[in-house]
Amino acid sequence: MLKSRLLRLGLVLVAVVLLGVLAMPGRLWMGQRVDIAEAQEQLVEVKAENRRLKERVAMLSSDSLIEREARERFDRVYPGDESYTVPAAGPIELHLPEVWPFTAVEPSLQDVANGR
């Protein structure tokens, strides 16, 4: 009786150990599949960004584009030229009477006046 109990206990322990040994690689494998999928998505994004940047470098190789970028982004001008900056217009305030129908349309008109 004691021998059969010890035998059963030994078999259960062996089964638990085997299950643990076999389950660990399976969990690692599943985790690696997720990591690989994420890395592949990142690779696609990086390749697209790299392609876009290569196109930009090719575009910036022309003198006319370099000149345009210098003028627009850095306010560069030729010697003797003058550079002017025109400030953007501020928000427009509407002053309509506080009676109907003006109270109903004022918010819409305000949005249109401010370019929204």
Short mmCIF file of C-alpha atoms in Angstrom, two decimals:
data_model
loop_
_atom_site.label_atom_id
_atom_site.label_comp_id
_atom_site.label_asym_id
_atom_site.label_seq_id
_atom_site.Cartn_x
_atom_site.Cartn_y
_atom_site.Cartn_z
CA MET A 1 0.00 0.00 0.00
CA LEU A 2 2.75 2.44 0.95
CA LYS A 3 4.74 1.34 -2.06
CA SER A 4 1.85 1.98 -4.46
CA ARG A 5 1.26 5.44 -2.92
CA LEU A 6 4.91 6.34 -3.31
CA LEU A 7 4.84 5.04 -6.87
CA ARG A 8 1.76 7.16 -7.69
CA LEU A 9 3.31 10.20 -6.03
CA GLY A 10 6.52 9.65 -7.98
CA LEU A 11 4.59 9.34 -11.25
CA VAL A 12 2.63 12.51 -10.51
CA LEU A 13 5.85 14.40 -9.73
CA VAL A 14 7.49 13.12 -12.92
CA ALA A 15 4.40 14.16 -14.92
CA VAL A 16 4.40 17.65 -13.36
CA VAL A 17 8.11 18.10 -14.05
CA LEU A 18 7.72 16.88 -17.65
CA LEU A 19 4.74 19.16 -18.18
CA GLY A 20 6.72 22.11 -16.82
CA VAL A 21 9.73 21.29 -18.98
CA LEU A 22 7.58 20.97 -22.09
CA ALA A 23 5.35 23.98 -21.35
CA MET A 24 8.19 26.48 -20.90
CA PRO A 25 9.50 26.27 -24.49
CA GLY A 26 5.93 26.52 -25.77
CA ARG A 27 5.35 29.74 -23.84
CA LEU A 28 8.67 31.13 -25.02
CA TRP A 29 7.83 30.21 -28.61
CA MET A 30 4.45 31.97 -28.42
CA GLY A 31 6.06 35.05 -26.89
CA GLN A 32 8.68 35.11 -29.63
CA ARG A 33 5.97 34.94 -32.31
CA VAL A 34 4.37 38.09 -30.87
CA ASP A 35 7.76 39.83 -30.70
CA ILE A 36 8.53 38.85 -34.30
CA ALA A 37 5.17 40.18 -35.52
CA GLU A 38 5.76 43.51 -33.75
CA ALA A 39 9.29 43.74 -35.13
CA GLN A 40 8.02 43.07 -38.65
CA GLU A 41 5.46 45.88 -38.32
CA GLN A 42 8.18 48.24 -37.14
CA LEU A 43 10.39 47.15 -40.03
CA VAL A 44 7.67 48.00 -42.55
CA GLU A 45 7.23 51.45 -40.96
CA VAL A 46 10.98 52.10 -40.89
CA LYS A 47 11.37 51.02 -44.52
CA ALA A 48 8.55 53.36 -45.57
CA GLU A 49 10.13 56.24 -43.65
CA ASN A 50 13.53 55.41 -45.16
CA ARG A 51 12.03 55.42 -48.66
CA ARG A 52 10.36 58.79 -47.98
CA LEU A 53 13.62 60.26 -46.69
CA LYS A 54 15.55 58.97 -49.72
CA GLU A 55 13.03 60.69 -51.99
CA ARG A 56 13.42 63.89 -49.98
CA VAL A 57 17.23 63.71 -50.29
CA ALA A 58 16.90 63.24 -54.05
CA MET A 59 14.57 66.25 -54.25
CA LEU A 60 16.90 68.41 -52.17
CA SER A 61 19.73 67.73 -54.59
CA SER A 62 18.40 70.34 -57.03
CA ASP A 63 19.64 73.90 -56.62
CA SER A 64 16.23 75.45 -57.27
CA LEU A 65 14.63 73.44 -54.48
CA ILE A 66 17.45 74.28 -52.08
CA GLU A 67 16.97 77.96 -52.89
CA ARG A 68 13.19 77.74 -52.38
CA GLU A 69 13.61 75.93 -49.04
CA ALA A 70 16.15 78.52 -47.87
CA ARG A 71 13.79 81.37 -48.78
CA GLU A 72 10.63 79.82 -47.31
CA ARG A 73 11.91 78.10 -44.19
CA PHE A 74 14.86 80.26 -43.19
CA ASP A 75 13.89 83.68 -44.63
CA ARG A 76 17.09 83.83 -46.67
CA VAL A 77 17.35 86.47 -49.42
CA TYR A 78 19.89 87.50 -52.00
CA PRO A 79 22.18 90.42 -51.13
CA GLY A 80 20.33 93.64 -51.87
CA ASP A 81 16.87 92.03 -51.57
CA GLU A 82 14.52 92.99 -48.75
CA SER A 83 12.53 90.47 -46.75
CA TYR A 84 9.07 91.30 -45.41
CA THR A 85 7.00 89.38 -42.91
CA VAL A 86 3.24 89.87 -42.90
CA PRO A 87 1.69 88.89 -39.57
CA ALA A 88 -1.41 86.75 -39.60
CA ALA A 89 -4.71 88.46 -38.93
CA GLY A 90 -6.13 88.01 -35.46
CA PRO A 91 -9.54 86.53 -34.74
CA ILE A 92 -12.52 88.52 -35.96
CA GLU A 93 -15.13 89.50 -33.40
CA LEU A 94 -18.71 89.92 -34.52
CA HIS A 95 -20.93 92.36 -32.66
CA LEU A 96 -24.50 91.45 -33.52
CA PRO A 97 -27.63 92.53 -31.66
CA GLU A 98 -28.60 90.27 -28.76
CA VAL A 99 -32.01 89.42 -30.27
CA TRP A 100 -33.36 86.67 -32.42
CA PRO A 101 -32.41 85.72 -35.23
CA PHE A 102 -28.90 87.02 -34.60
CA THR A 103 -28.41 84.94 -31.46
CA ALA A 104 -29.13 81.78 -33.46
CA VAL A 105 -26.64 82.46 -36.26
CA GLU A 106 -23.84 84.24 -34.38
CA PRO A 107 -21.86 81.07 -33.44
CA SER A 108 -21.91 79.86 -37.05
CA LEU A 109 -20.92 83.26 -38.40
CA GLN A 110 -18.11 83.50 -35.84
CA ASP A 111 -16.74 80.13 -36.98
CA VAL A 112 -16.85 81.19 -40.63
CA ALA A 113 -15.22 84.54 -39.85
CA ASN A 114 -12.34 82.81 -38.05
CA GLY A 115 -11.84 80.18 -40.75
CA ARG A 116 -13.12 77.17 -38.84
#
